[in-house]
Short mmCIF file of C-alpha atoms in Angstrom, two decimals:
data_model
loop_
_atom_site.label_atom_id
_atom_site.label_comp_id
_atom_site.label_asym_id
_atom_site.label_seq_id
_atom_site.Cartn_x
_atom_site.Cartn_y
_atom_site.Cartn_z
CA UNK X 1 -25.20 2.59 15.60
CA UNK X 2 -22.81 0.31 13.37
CA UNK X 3 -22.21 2.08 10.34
CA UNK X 4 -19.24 2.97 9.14
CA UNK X 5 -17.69 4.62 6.54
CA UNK X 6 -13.98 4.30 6.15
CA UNK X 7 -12.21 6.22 2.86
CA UNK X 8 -8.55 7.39 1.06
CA UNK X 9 -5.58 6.21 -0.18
CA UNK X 10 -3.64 4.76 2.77
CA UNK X 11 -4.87 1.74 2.37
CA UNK X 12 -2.87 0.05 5.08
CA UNK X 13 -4.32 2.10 7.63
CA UNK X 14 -7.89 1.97 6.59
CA UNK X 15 -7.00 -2.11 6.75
CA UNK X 16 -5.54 -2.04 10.16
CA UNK X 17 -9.00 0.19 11.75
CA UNK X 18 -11.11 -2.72 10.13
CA UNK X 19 -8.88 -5.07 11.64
CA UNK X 20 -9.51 -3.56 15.36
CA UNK X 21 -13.22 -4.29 14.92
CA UNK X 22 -12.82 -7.50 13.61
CA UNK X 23 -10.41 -8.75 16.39
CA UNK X 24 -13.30 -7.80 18.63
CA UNK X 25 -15.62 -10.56 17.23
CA UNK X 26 -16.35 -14.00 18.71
CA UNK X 27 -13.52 -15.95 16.93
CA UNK X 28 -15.40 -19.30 17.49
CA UNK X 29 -17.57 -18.20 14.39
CA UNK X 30 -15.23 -15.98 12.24
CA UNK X 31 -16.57 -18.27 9.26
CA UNK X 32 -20.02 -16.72 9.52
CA UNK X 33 -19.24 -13.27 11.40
CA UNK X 34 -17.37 -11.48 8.91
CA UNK X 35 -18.04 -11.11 4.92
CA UNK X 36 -16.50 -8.88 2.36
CA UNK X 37 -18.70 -7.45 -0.54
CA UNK X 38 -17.41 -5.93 -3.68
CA UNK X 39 -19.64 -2.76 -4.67
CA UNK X 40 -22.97 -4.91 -5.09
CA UNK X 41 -26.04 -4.00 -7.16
CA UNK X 42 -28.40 -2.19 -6.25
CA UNK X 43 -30.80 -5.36 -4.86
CA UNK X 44 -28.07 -7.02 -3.35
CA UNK X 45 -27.34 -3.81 -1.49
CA UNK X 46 -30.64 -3.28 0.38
CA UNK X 47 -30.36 -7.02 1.05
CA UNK X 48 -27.53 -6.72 2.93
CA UNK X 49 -27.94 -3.41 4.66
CA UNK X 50 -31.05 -5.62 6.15
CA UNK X 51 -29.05 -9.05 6.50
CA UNK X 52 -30.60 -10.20 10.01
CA UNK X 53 -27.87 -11.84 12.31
CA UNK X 54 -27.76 -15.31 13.43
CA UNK X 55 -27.33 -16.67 16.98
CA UNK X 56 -23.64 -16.60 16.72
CA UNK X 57 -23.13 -12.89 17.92
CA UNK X 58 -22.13 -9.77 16.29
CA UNK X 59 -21.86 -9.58 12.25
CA UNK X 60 -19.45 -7.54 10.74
CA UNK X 61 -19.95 -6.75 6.73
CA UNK X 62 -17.44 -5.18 4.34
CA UNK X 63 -18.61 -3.02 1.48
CA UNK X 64 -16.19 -1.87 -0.92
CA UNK X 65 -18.03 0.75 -2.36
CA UNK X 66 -15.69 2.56 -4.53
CA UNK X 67 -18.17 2.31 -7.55
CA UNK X 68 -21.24 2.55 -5.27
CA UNK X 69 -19.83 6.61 -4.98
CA UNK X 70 -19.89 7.10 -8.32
CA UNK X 71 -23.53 6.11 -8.87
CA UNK X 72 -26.39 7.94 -9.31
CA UNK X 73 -29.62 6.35 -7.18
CA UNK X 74 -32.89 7.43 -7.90
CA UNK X 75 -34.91 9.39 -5.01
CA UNK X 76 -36.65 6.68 -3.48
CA UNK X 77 -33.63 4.19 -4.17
CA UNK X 78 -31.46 6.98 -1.67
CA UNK X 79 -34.98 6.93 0.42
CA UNK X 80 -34.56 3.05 0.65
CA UNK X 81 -30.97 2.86 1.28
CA UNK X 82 -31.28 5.83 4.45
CA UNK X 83 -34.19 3.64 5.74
CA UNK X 84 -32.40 0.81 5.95
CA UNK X 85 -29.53 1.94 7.52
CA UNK X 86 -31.48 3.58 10.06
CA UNK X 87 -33.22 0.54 10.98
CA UNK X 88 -29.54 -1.35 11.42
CA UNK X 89 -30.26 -3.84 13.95
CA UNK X 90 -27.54 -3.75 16.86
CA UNK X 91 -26.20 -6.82 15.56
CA UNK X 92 -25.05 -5.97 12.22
CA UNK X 93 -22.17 -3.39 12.11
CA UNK X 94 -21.37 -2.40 8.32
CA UNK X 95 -18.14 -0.94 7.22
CA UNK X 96 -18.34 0.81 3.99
CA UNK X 97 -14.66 1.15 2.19
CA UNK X 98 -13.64 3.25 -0.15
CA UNK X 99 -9.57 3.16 -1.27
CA UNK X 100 -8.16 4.88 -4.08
CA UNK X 101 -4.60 5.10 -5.77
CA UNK X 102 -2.09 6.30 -3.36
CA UNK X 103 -0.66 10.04 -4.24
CA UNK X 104 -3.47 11.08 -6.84
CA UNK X 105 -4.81 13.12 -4.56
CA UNK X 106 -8.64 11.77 -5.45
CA UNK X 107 -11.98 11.32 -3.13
CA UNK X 108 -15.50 10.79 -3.03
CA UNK X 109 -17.31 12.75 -4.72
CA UNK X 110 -19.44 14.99 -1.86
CA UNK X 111 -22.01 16.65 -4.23
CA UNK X 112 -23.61 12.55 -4.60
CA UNK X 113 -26.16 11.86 -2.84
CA UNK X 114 -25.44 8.52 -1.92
CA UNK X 115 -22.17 10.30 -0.53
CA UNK X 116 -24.51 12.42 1.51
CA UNK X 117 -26.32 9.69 2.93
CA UNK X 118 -23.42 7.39 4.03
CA UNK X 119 -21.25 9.71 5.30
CA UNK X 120 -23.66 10.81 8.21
CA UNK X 121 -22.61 7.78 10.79
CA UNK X 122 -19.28 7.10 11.37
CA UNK X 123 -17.15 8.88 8.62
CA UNK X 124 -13.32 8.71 8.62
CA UNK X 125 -10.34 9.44 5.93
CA UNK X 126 -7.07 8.11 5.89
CA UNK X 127 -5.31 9.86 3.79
CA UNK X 128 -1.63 9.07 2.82
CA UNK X 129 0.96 11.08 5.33
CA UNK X 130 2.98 13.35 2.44
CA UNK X 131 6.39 12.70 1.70
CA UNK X 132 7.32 16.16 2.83
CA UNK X 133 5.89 15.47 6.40
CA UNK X 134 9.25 13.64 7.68
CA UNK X 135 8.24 14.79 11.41
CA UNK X 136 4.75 13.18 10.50
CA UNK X 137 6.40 9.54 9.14
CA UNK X 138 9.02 9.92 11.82
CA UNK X 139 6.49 10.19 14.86
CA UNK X 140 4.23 7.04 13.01
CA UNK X 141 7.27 4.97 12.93
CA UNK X 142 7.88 5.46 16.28
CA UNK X 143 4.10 4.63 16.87
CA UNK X 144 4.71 1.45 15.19
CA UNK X 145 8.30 0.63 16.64
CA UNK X 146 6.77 0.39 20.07
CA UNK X 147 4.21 -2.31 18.96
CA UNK X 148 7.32 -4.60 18.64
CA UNK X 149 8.71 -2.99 21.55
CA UNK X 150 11.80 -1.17 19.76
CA UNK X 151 13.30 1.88 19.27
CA UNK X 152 14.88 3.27 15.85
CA UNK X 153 17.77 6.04 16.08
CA UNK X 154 16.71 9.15 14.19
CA UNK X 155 19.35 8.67 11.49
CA UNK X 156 17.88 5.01 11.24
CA UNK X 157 14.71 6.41 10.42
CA UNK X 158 15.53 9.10 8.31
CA UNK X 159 17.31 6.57 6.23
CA UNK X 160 14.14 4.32 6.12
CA UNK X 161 12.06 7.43 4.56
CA UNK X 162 14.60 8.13 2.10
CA UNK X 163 14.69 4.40 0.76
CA UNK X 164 10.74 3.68 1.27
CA UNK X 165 9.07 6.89 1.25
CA UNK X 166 5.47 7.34 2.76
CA UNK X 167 4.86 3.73 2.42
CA UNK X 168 3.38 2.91 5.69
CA UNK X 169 2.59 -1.22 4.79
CA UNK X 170 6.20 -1.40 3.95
CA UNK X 171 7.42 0.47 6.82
CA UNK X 172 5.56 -2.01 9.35
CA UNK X 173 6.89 -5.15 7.25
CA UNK X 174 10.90 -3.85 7.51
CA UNK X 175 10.01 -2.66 11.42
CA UNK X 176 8.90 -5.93 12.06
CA UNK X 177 11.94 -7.53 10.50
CA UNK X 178 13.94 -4.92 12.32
CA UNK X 179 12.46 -6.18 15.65
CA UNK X 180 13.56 -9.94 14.82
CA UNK X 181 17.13 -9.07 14.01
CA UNK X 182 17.55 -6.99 16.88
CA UNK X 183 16.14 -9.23 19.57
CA UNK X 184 16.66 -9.78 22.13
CA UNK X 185 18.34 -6.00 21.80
CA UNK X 186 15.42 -3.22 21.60
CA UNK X 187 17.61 -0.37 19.59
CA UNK X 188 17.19 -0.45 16.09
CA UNK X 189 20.76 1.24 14.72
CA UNK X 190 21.79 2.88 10.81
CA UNK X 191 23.82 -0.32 10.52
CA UNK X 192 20.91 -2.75 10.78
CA UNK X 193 19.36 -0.42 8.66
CA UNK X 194 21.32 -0.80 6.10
CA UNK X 195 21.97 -4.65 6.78
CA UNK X 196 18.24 -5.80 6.05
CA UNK X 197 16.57 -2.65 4.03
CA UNK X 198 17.38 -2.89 0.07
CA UNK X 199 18.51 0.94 -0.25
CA UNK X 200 17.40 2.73 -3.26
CA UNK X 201 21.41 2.91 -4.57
CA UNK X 202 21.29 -0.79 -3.78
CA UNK X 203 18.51 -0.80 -6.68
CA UNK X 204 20.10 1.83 -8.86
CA UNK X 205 23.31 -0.33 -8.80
CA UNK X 206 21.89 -3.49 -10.05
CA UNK X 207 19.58 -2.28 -12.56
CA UNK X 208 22.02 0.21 -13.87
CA UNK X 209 24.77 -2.98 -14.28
CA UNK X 210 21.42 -4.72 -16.24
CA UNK X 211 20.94 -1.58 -18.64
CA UNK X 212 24.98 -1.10 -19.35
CA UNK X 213 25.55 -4.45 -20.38
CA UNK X 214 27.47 -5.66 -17.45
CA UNK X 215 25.48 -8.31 -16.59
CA UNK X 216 28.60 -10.24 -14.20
CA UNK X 217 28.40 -7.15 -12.24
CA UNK X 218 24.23 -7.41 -12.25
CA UNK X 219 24.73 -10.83 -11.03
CA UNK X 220 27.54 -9.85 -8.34
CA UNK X 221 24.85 -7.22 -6.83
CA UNK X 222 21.45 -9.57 -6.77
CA UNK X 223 23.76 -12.11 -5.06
CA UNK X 224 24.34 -9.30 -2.28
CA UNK X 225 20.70 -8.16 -2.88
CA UNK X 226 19.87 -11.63 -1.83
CA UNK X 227 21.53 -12.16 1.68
CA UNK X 228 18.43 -9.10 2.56
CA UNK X 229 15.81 -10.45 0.45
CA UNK X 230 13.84 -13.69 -0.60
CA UNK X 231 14.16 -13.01 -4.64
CA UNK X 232 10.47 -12.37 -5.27
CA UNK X 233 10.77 -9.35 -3.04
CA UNK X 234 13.91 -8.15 -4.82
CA UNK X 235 11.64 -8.32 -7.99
CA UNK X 236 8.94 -6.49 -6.68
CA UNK X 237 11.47 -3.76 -4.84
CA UNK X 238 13.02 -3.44 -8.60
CA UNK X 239 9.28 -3.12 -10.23
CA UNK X 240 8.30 -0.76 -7.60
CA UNK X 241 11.31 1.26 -8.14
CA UNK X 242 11.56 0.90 -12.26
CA UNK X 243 7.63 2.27 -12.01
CA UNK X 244 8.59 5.37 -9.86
CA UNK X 245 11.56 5.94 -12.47
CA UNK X 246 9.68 5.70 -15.56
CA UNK X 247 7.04 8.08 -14.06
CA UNK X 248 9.75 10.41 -13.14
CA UNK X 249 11.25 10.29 -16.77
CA UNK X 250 7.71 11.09 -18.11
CA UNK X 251 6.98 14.06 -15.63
CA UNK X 252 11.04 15.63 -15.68
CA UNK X 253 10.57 17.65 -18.50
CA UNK X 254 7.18 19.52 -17.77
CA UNK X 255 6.62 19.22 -13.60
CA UNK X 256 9.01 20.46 -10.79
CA UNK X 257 10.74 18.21 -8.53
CA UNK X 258 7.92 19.24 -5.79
CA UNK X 259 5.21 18.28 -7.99
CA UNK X 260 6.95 14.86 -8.97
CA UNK X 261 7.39 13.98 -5.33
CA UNK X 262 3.72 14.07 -4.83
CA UNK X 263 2.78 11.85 -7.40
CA UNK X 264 6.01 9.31 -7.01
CA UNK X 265 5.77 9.46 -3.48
CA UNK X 266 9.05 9.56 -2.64
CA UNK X 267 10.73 13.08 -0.35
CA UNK X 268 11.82 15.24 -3.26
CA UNK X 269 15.84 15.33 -2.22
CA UNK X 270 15.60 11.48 -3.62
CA UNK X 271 13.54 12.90 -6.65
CA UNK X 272 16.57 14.99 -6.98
CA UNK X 273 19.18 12.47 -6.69
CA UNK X 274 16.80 10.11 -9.17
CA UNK X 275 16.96 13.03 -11.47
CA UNK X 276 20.33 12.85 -11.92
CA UNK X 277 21.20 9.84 -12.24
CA UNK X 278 18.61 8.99 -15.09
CA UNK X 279 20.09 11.91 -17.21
CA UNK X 280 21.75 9.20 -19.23
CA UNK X 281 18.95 6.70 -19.01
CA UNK X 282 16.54 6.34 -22.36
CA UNK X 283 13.41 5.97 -21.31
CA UNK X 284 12.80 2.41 -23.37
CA UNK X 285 15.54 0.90 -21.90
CA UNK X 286 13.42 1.46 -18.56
CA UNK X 287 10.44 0.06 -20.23
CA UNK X 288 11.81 -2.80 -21.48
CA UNK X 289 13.71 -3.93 -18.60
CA UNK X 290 10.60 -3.35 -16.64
CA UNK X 291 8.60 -5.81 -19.02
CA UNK X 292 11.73 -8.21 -18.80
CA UNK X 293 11.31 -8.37 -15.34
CA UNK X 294 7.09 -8.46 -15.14
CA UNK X 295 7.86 -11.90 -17.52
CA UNK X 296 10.40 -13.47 -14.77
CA UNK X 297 7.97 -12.50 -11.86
CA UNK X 298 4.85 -13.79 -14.03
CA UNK X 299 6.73 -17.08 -14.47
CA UNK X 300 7.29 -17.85 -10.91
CA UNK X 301 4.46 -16.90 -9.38
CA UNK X 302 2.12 -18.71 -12.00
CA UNK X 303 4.09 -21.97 -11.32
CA UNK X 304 6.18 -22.05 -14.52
CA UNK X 305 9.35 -21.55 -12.84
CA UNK X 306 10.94 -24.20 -10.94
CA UNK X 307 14.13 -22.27 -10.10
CA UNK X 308 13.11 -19.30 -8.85
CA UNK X 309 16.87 -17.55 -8.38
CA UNK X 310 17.78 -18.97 -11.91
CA UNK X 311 14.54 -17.78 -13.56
CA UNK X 312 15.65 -14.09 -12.42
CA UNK X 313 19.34 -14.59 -13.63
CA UNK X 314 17.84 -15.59 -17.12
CA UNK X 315 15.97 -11.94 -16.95
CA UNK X 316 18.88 -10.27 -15.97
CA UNK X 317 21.20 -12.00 -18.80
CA UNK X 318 18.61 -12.24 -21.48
#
């Protein structure tokens, strides 16, 4: 029977499973064989739980049902709902989704009965791989490397989970990149590493230049920063980063290292390390530079911004 029901906070996996099922549909009609719902009401629900197929082959329907889990149906709403997925035509696969915030450690909530009544077909999580799990990331990467027909040194990839984490979307972007600068070579070494990944001292660096003052030196680094990266991705590295910071200022006094890694997702020696080199940081300066640089990225991407390298030169002087 296709039903479905995908949930957790690795999102990119949970996107890459949907993505096997919809490569499998006829891609002369991929206009009408695949739509995406976003936790509909309860009519619109049992109408398309019983959407009929046309003569163009298999349907496959989305339903992000995030709120849908939260609800409370009535008896013979649940009654109506179990019907109709029972009488799911052959036709009609439907993929229920649930994602939530990476790290928080939340789920569905198993006592609901709507819970109860989904999660009898097809039921998978995909949770986020812990920060603490390096032989866990490590063996993924490797997964991943051989899709592009690579292999990573160990030290290359123990360097990529210290700078990224358990980020698996950004570890398949940088592998992929990692695959093009290597080719036609297959080994993927520390130096080419470290020649297209934006380490997290490479970060540390320039932001710490922005908060001293020394804004020649801020510019010195993003013009380094930018042989890796196009500059939006610099700015979103630096938000990224400035968010995990703040968070870590906020937790430093009152949670363990352990604890922080969980919720930063980052491996707790670079919690350490982060530690330590805040000491000296104010906790507004981190704020406001983060704000600062939410107003450059807001500016470029809504147009407003011709120059895109000049608008974030203006942040970083301003």
């Amino acid at each position: 029977m296709g039903i479905y029901f995908f949930y957790g906070d690795e999102d990119y996996l949970i996107d890459e499973e949907l993505k096997k099922y919809r490569d499998k549909l006829d891609s002369s009609f991929s206009a009408m064989n695949y739509t995406v719902y976003d936790n509909p009401n309860y009519p619109d629900f049992i109408a398309i739980l019983r959407t009929q197929p046309m003569m163009f082959g298999k349907l496959m329907v989305v339903i992000n049902c995030e709120k849908i889990l939260t609800s409370s149906y009535e008896d013979n709403q649940i009654k109506e709902i179990s019907n109709a997925l029972e009488d799911n035509t052959e036709n009609l696969d439907v993929f229920f989704v649930a994602k939530y915030p990476r790290n928080e450690g939340k789920k569905p909530d198993s006592r609901k009965k709507i819970f109860k009544t989904i999660s009898k077909y097809n039921t998978k999580e995909f949770p986020t791989i812990k920060t603490y799990k390096t032989a866990e990331l490590t063996a993924w990467i490797n997964k991943e490397a051989k899709k592009h027909k690579i292999i990573i040194d160990n030290d290359a990839i123990q360097i990529m989970i210290e700078q990224i984490g358990n980020n698996l979307r950004e570890f398949s972007v940088e592998i992929e990149k990692l695959s093009l600068l290597a080719y036609p070579e297959t080994k993927i070494t520390t130096k080419m590493v470290n020649q297209i990944c934006i380490s997290n001292q490479d970060l540390f660096n320039f932001t710490d230049y922005i908060m001293k003052g020394e804004k020649g030196k801020a510019l010195t680094e993003l013009k380094r920063l930018l042989d890796k990266k196009h500059p939006l991705e610099i700015l979103a590295a630096t938000q990224t980063m400035l968010r995990k910071w703040i968070l870590i200022k906020l937790k430093s006094s009152n949670l363990p290292s352990s604890e922080i890694s969980k919720l930063v997702g980052q491996h707790e020696f670079v919690i350490k390390q982060t530690m330590q080199k805040l000491k000296n940081t104010q906790l507004k300066d981190l704020v406001h530079l983060k704000e600062t640089l939410t107003d450059a990225e807001y500016k470029i991407k809504s147009g407003q911004s011709i120059d895109i390298i000049l608008e974030v030169e203006n942040a970083i002087i301003r």
